[in-house]
CSV table of C-alpha atoms in Angstrom, one decimal:
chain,number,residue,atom,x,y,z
A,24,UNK,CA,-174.8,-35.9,15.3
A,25,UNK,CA,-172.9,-35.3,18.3
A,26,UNK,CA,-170.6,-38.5,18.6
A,27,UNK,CA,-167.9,-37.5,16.3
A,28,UNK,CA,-165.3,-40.1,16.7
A,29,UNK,CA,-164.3,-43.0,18.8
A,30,UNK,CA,-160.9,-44.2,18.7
A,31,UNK,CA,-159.2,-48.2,20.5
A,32,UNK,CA,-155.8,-47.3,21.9
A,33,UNK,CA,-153.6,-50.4,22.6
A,34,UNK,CA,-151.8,-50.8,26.1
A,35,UNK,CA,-148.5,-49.9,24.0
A,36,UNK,CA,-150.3,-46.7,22.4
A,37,UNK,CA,-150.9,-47.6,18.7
A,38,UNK,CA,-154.2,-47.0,17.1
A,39,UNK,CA,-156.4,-50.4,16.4
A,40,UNK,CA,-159.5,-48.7,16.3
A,41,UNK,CA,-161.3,-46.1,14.5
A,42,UNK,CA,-164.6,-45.0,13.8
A,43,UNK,CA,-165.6,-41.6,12.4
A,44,UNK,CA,-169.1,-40.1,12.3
A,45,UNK,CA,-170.5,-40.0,8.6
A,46,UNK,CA,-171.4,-36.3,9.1
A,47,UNK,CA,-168.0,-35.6,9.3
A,48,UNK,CA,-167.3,-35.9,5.6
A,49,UNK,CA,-165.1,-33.6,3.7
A,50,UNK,CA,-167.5,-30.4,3.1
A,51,UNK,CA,-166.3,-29.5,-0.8
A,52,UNK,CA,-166.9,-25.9,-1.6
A,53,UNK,CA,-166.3,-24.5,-5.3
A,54,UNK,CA,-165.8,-21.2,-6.2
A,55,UNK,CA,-164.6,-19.1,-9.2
A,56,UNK,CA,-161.8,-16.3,-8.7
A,57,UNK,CA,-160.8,-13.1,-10.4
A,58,UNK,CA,-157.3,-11.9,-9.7
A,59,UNK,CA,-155.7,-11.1,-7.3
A,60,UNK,CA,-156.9,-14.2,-4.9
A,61,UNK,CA,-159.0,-12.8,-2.1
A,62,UNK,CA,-157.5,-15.3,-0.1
A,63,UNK,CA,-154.0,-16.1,1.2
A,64,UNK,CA,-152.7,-19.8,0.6
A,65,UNK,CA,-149.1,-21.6,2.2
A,66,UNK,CA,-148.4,-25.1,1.7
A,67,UNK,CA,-149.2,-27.3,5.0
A,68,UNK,CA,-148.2,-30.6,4.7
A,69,UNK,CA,-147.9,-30.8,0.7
A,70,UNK,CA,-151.7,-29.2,0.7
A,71,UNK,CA,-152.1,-25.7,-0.5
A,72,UNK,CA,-154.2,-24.8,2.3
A,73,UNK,CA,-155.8,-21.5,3.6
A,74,UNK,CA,-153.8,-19.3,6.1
A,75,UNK,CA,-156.1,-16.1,5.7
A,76,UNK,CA,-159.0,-14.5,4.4
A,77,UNK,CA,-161.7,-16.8,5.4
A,78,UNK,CA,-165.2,-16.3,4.2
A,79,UNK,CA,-168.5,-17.5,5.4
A,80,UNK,CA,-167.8,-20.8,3.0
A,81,UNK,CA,-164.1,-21.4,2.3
A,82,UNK,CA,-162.8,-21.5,6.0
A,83,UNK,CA,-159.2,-21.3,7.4
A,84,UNK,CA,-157.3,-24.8,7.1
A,85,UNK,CA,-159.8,-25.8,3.7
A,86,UNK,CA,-157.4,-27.1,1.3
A,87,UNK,CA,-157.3,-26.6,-2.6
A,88,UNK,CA,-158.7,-30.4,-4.4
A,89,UNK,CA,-158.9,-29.2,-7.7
A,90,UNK,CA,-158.6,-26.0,-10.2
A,91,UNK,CA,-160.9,-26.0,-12.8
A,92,UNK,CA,-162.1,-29.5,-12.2
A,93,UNK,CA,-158.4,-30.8,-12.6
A,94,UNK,CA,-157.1,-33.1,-9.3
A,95,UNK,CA,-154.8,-31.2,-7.3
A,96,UNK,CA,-152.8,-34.0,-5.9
A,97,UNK,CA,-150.2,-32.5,-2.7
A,98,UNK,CA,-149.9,-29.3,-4.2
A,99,UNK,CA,-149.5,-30.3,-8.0
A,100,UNK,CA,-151.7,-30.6,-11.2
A,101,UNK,CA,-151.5,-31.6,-14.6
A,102,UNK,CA,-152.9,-29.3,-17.3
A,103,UNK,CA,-151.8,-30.1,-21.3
A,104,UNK,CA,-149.9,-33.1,-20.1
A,105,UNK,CA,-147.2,-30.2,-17.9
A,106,UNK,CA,-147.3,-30.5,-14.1
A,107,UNK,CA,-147.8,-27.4,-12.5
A,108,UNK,CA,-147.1,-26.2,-9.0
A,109,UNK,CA,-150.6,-25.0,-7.8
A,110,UNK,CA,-149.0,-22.0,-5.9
A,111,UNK,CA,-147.2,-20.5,-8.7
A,112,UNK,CA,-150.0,-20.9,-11.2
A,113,UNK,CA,-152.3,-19.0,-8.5
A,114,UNK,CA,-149.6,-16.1,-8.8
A,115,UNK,CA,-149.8,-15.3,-12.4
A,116,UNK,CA,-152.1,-13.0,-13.5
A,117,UNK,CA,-152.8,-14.4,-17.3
A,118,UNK,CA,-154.4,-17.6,-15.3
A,119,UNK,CA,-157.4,-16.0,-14.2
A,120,UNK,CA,-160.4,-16.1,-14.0
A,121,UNK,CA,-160.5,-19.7,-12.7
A,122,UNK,CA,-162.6,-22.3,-10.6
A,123,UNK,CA,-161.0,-23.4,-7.2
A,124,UNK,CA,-162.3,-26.3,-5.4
A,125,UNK,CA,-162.0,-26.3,-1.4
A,126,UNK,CA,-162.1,-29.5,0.9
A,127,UNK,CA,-162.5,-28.6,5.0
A,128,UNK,CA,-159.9,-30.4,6.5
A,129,UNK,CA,-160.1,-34.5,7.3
A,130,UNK,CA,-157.9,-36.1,9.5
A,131,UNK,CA,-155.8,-38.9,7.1
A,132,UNK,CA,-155.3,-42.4,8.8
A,133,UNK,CA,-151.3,-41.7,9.4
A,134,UNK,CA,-152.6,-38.6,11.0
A,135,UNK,CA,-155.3,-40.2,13.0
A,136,UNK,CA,-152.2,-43.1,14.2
A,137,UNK,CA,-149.9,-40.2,15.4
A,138,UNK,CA,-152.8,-38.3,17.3
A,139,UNK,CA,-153.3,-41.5,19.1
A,140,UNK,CA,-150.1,-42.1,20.1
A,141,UNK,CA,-149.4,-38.3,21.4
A,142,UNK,CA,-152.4,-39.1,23.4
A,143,UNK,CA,-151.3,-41.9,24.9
A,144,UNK,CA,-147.9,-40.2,26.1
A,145,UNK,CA,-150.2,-36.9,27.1
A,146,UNK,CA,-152.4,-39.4,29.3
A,147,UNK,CA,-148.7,-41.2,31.2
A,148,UNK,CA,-147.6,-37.1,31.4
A,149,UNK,CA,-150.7,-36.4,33.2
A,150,UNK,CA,-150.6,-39.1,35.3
A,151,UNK,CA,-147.1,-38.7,36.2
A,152,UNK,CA,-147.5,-34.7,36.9
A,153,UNK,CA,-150.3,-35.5,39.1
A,154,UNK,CA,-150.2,-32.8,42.7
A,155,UNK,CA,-151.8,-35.5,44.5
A,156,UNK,CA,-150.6,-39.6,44.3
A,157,UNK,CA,-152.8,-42.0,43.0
A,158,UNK,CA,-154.2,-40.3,40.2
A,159,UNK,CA,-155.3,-42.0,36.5
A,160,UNK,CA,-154.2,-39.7,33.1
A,161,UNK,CA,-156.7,-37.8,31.1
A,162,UNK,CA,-160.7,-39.0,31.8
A,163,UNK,CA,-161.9,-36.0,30.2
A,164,UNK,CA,-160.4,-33.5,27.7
A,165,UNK,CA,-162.7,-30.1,27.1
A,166,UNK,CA,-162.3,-27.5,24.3
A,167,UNK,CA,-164.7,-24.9,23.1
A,168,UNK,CA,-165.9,-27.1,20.2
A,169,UNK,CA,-165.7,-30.8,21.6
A,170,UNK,CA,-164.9,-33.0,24.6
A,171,UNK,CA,-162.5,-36.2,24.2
A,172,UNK,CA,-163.5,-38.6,27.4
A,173,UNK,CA,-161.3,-41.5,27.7
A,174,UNK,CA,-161.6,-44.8,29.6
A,175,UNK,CA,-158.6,-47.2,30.3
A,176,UNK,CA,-159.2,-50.8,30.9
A,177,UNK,CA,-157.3,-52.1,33.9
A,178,UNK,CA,-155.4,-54.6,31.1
A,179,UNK,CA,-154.6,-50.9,29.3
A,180,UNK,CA,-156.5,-50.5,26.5
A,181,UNK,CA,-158.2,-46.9,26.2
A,182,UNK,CA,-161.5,-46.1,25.3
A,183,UNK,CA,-161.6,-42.9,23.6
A,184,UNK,CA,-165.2,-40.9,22.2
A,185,UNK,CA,-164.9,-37.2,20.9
A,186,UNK,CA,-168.6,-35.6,21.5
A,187,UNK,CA,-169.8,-32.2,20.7
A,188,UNK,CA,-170.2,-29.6,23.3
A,189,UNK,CA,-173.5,-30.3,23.3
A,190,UNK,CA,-173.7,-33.5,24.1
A,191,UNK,CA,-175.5,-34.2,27.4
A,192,UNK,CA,-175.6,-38.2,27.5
A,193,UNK,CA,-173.5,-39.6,29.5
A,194,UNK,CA,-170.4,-41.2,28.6
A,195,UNK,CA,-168.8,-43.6,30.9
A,196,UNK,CA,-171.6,-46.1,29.9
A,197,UNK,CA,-171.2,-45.9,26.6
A,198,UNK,CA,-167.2,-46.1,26.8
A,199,UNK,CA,-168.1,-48.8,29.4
A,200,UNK,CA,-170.5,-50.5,26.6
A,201,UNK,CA,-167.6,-50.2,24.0
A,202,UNK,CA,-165.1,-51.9,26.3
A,203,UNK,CA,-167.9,-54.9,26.3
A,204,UNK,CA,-168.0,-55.3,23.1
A,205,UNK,CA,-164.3,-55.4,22.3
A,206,UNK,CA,-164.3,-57.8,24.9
A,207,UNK,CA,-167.1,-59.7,23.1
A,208,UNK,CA,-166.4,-59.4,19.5
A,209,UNK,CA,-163.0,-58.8,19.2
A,210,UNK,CA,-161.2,-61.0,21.9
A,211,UNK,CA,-163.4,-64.0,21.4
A,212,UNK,CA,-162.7,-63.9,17.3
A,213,UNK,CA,-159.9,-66.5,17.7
A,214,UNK,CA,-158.3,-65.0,14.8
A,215,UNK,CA,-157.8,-61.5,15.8
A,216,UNK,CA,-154.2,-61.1,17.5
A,217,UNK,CA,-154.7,-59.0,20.8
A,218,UNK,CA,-152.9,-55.3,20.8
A,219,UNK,CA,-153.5,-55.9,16.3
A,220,UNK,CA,-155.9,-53.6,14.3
A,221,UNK,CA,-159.8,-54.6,14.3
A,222,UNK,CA,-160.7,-56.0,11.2
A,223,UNK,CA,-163.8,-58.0,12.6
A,224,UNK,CA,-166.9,-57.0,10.9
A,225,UNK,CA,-168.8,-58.0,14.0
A,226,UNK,CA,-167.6,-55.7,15.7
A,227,UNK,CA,-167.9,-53.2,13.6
A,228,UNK,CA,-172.1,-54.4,13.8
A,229,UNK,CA,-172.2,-54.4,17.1
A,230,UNK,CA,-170.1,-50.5,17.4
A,231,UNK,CA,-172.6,-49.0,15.2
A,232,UNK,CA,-175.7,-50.6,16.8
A,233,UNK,CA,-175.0,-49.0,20.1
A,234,UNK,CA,-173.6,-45.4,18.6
A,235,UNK,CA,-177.0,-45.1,16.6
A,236,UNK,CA,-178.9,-46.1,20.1
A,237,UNK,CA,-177.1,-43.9,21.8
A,238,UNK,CA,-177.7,-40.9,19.3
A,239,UNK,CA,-181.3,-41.7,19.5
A,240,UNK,CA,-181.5,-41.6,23.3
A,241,UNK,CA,-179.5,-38.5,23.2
A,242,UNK,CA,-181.8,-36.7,20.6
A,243,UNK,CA,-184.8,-38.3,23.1
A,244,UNK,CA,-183.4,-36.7,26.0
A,245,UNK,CA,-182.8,-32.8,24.2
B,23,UNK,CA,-175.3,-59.0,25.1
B,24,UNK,CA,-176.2,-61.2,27.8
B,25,UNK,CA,-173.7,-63.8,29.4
B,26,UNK,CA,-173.7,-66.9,27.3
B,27,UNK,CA,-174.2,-70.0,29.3
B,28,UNK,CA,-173.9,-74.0,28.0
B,29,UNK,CA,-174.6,-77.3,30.0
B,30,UNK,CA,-171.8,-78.1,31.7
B,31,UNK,CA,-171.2,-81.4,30.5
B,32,UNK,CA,-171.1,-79.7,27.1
B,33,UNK,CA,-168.6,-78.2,28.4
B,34,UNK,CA,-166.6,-81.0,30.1
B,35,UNK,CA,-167.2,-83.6,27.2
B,36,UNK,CA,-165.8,-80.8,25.0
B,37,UNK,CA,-163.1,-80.6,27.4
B,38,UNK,CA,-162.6,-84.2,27.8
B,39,UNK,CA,-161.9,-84.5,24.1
B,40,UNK,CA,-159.8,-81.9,23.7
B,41,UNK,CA,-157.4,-83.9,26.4
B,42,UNK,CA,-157.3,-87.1,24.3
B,43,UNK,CA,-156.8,-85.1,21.3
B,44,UNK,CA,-153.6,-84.1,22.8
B,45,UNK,CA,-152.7,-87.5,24.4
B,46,UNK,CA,-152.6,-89.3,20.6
B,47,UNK,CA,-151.0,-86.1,19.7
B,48,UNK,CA,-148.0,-86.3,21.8
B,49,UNK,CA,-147.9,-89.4,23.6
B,50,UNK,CA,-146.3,-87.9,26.5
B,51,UNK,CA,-147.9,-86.4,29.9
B,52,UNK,CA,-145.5,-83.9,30.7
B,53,UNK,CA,-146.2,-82.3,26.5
B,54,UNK,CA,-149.9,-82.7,27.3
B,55,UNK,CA,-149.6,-80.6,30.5
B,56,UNK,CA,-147.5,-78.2,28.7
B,57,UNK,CA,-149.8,-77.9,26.0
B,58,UNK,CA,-152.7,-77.2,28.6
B,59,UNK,CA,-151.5,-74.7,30.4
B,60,UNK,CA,-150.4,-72.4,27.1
B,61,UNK,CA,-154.1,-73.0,25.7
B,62,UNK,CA,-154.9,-71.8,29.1
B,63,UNK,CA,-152.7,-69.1,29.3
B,64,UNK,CA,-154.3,-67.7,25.4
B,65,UNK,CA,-157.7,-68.1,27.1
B,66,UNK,CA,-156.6,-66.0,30.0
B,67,UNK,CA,-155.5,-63.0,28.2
B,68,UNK,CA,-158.3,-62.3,26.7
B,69,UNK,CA,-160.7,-63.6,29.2
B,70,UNK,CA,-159.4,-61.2,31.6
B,71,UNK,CA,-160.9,-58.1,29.6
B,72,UNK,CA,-164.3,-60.2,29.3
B,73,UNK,CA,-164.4,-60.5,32.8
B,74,UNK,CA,-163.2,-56.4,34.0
B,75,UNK,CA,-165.4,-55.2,31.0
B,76,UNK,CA,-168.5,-57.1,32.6
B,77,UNK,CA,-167.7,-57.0,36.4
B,78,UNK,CA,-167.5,-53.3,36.7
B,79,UNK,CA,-166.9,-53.1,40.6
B,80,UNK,CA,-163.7,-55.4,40.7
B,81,UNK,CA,-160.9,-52.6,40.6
B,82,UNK,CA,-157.7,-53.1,40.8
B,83,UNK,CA,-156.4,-55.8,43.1
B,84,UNK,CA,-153.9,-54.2,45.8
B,85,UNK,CA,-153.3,-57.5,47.8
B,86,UNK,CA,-153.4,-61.3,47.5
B,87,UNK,CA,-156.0,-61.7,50.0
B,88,UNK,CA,-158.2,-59.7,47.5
B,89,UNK,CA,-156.8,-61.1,44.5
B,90,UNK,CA,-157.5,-64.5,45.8
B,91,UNK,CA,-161.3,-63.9,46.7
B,92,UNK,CA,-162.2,-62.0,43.1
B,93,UNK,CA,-160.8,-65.2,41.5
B,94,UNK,CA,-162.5,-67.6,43.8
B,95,UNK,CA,-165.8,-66.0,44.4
B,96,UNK,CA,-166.3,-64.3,41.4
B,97,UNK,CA,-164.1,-65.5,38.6
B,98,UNK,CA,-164.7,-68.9,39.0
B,99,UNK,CA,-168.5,-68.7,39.3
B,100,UNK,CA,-168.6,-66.4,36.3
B,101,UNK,CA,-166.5,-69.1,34.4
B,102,UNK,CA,-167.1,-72.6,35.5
B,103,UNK,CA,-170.1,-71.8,37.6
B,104,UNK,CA,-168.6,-72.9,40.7
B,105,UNK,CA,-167.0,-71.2,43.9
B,106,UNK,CA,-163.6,-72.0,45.6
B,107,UNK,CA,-162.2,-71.5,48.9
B,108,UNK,CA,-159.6,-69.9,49.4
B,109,UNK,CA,-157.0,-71.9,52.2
B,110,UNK,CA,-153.6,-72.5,52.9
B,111,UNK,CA,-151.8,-69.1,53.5
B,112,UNK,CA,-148.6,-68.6,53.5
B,113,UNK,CA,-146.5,-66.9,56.3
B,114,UNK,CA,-145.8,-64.0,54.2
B,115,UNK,CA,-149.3,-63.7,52.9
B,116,UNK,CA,-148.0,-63.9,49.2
B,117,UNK,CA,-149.3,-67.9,48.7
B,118,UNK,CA,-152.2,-69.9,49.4
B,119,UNK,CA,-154.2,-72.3,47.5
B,120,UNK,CA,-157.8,-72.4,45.9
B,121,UNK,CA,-159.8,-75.3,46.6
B,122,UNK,CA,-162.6,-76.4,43.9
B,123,UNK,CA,-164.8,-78.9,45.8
B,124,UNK,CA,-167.0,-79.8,42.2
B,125,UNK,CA,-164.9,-78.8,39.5
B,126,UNK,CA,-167.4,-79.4,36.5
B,127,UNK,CA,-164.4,-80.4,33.9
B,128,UNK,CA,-163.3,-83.3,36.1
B,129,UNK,CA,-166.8,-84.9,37.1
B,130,UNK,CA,-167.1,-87.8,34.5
B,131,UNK,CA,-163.4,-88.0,34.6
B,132,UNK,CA,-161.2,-91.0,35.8
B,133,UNK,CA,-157.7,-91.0,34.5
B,134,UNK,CA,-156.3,-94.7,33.7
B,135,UNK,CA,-152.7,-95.6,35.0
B,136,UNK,CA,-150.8,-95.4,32.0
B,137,UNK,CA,-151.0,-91.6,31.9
B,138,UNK,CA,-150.8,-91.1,35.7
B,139,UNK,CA,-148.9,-87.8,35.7
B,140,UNK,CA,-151.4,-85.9,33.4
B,141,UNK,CA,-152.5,-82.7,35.2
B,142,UNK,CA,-156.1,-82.7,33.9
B,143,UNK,CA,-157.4,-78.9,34.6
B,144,UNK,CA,-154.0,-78.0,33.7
B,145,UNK,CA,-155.4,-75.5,31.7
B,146,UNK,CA,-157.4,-73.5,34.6
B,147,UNK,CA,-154.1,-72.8,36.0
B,148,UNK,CA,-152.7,-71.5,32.7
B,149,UNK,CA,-156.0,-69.1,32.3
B,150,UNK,CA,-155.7,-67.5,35.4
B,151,UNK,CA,-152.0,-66.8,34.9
B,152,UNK,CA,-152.7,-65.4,31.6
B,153,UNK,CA,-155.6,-63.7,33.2
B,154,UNK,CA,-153.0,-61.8,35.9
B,155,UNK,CA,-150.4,-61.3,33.6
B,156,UNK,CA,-153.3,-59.1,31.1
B,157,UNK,CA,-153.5,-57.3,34.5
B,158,UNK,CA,-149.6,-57.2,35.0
B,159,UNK,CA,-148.9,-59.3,38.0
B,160,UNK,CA,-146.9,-62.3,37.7
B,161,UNK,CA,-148.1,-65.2,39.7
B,162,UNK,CA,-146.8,-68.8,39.6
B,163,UNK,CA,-149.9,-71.2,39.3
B,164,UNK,CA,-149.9,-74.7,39.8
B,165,UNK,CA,-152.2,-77.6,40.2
B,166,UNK,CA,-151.4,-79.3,43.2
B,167,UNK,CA,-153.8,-81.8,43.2
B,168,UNK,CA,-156.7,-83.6,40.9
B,169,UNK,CA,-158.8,-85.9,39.9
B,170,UNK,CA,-160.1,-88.0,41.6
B,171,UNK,CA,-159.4,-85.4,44.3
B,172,UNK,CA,-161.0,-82.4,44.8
B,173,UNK,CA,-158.8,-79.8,42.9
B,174,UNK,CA,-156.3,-77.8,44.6
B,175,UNK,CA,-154.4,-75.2,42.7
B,176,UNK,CA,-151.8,-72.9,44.5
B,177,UNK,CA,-151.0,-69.4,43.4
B,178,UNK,CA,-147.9,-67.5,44.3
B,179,UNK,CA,-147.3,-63.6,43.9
B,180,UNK,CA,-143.9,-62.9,42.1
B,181,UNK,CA,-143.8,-59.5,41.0
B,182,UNK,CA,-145.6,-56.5,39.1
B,183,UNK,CA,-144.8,-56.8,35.5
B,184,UNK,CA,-143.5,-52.7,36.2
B,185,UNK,CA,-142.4,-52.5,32.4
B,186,UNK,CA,-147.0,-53.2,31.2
B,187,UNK,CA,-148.7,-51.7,34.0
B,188,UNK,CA,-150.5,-48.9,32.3
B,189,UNK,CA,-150.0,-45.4,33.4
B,190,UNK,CA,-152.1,-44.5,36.4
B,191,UNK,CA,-152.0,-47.7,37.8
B,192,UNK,CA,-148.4,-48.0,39.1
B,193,UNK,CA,-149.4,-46.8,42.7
């Protein structure tokens, strides 16, 4: 699974597409603990969430879902009808033993709207801090674990795919492809209002159609 | 997904009905004409992605002269299946007019006296102007001449919308 997300930017910046590979779902890892906690936990964003003392199945950033199968809900659970404050229980001794339950981190859809947008202003920063005139913003973004490639539409909409590493296929067709079929099945829906969230279920169709094809080729080609 | 095509007198009856739709609607030319060239202008908006998202070689347009030959050589044949010629330049290079010979919405078309005035392919002008504007440039577009005549419609440059054109593109 190498095509891990793909993402419509508007020409103002806001999010009005997203698609997420299915492999990406929230890994769940359970484990029971004797005191003290082998493993260090801060709150990040209401989520008690690991800071230290990773092991080879609760990783840094995994967040805390439930203790002993009750929902913790941003940082807080309910046990004989008494909310408690996860971080607090975790410190007293008299608690233990007890069964955490981890989640690897998923990106929320408010998270996913802001990430979009500080992309958007990272691509008009890069144009505008070009060395040489004439240059476009960001085409290609690399990291040790994924590459972002981006397209922009001459109208200003950007294409966005996030691929593993090791991802060989090329991408400016498929971006290209996806650029068709927003044109296709998004513009020509008479009720979809340009520069709005896709809600068009054709779309969507037609967006998985050519990811799976282009998985396949790619697995073809290794 | 391969281009679409319909007969083109599909196209114009559909056309054609569309016009006298709007005549009972608002009994009055200058409305009709009005109406047009909004329709077209919603057309052009988002037929301007369906046309850069299938026509990969047409980059960005950096002069009228080029501006005028992608919409006459290739947007026109993409979208009514017919060329134009491009004639009529300006002085200052920023005008000149686009010339449809067989415009397929006006074949079967003769306009009766009582609604002399109406600008019948109103709404090619209002596509292509939506079309530009997607693409940040504000051009004024208007049908100089009609049926019965062979369709003349004259495109100015006014500006670059500066405050849409997407980052990248501003040079």
């Amino acid at each position: 699974m190498s095509i891990q997300h793909v993402f419509i930017i508007s020409k103002a910046g806001s999010l009005i597409y997203s698609w997420e590979n299915k492999a990406n779902e929230s890994i769940s890892v359970e484990k029971t603990y004797e005191w003290p906690l082998d493993v260090k936990l801060n709150y990040i964003d209401q989520k008690a969430t690991v800071v230290f003392g990773e092991n080879d199945k609760v990783k840094l950033r995994y967040t805390i879902s439930a203790i002993n199968k009750l929902n913790v809900i941003n940082g807080k659970f309910i046990e004989n009808d008494k909310e408690q404050d996860i971080l607090e229980y975790l410190e007293n001794e008299s608690n233990y033993p007890l069964t955490l339950t981890f989640n690897s981190p998923q990106l929320t859809a408010n998270e996913k709207i802001i990430l979009s947008s500080m992309f958007h202003s990272l691509y008009t920063i890069a144009a505008q801090v070009s060395p040489t005139p004439k240059s476009y913003g960001i085409e290609c973004l690399e990291t040790t674990q994924f590459k972002l490639h981006c397209f922009q539409s001459l109208t200003g909409v950007k294409f966005i795919a996030v691929v593993s590493e090791s991802f060989t296929q090329s991408i400016d067709g498929l971006l290209r492809k996806i650029y068709e079929i927003y044109a296709d099945y998004a513009l020509k829906d008479p009720f979809y209002a340009i520069d709005m969230p896709i809600r068009c279920e054709k779309f969507d169709d037609a967006l998985n159609t050519t990811l799976e094809k282009y998985e396949n080729t790619s697995a073809v080609t290794i | 997904m391969a281009p679409q095509t319909i007969p083109g007198e599909m196209f114009a009856i559909t056309y054609g009905c569309l016009v006298v739709e709007l005549i009972k609607d608002y009994e009055n030319v200058e409305d009709v004409n009005a109406q047009l060239d909004k329709m077209g202008f919603n057309i052009g908006l988002r037929i301007a992605d369906d046309f850069l998202s299938k026509n990969i070689n047409v980059g960005k347009c950096t002069d009228m002269k080029q501006l005028s030959e992608v919409l006459a050589k290739t947007a026109l044949k993409t979208y009514l299946g017919v060329t134009g010629q491009v004639t009529s330049w300006s002085a200052g290079g920023d005008e000149c007019s686009i010339i449809i010979d067989s415009n397929p919405l006006t074949e079967f078309v003769e306009i009766p006296d009582k609604y002399n005035g109406l600008k019948y392919s109103q709404i090619i002008c209002g596509a292509i102007r939506g079309a530009l504007e997607a693409m940040h440039m504000d051009v004024i577009v208007v049908l100089v001449d009609d049926v019965p005549n062979p369709t003349e419609i004259r495109l100015k440059f006014n500006r670059i919308i500066r405050e849409n054109v997407p980052a990248g593109e501003d040079e």
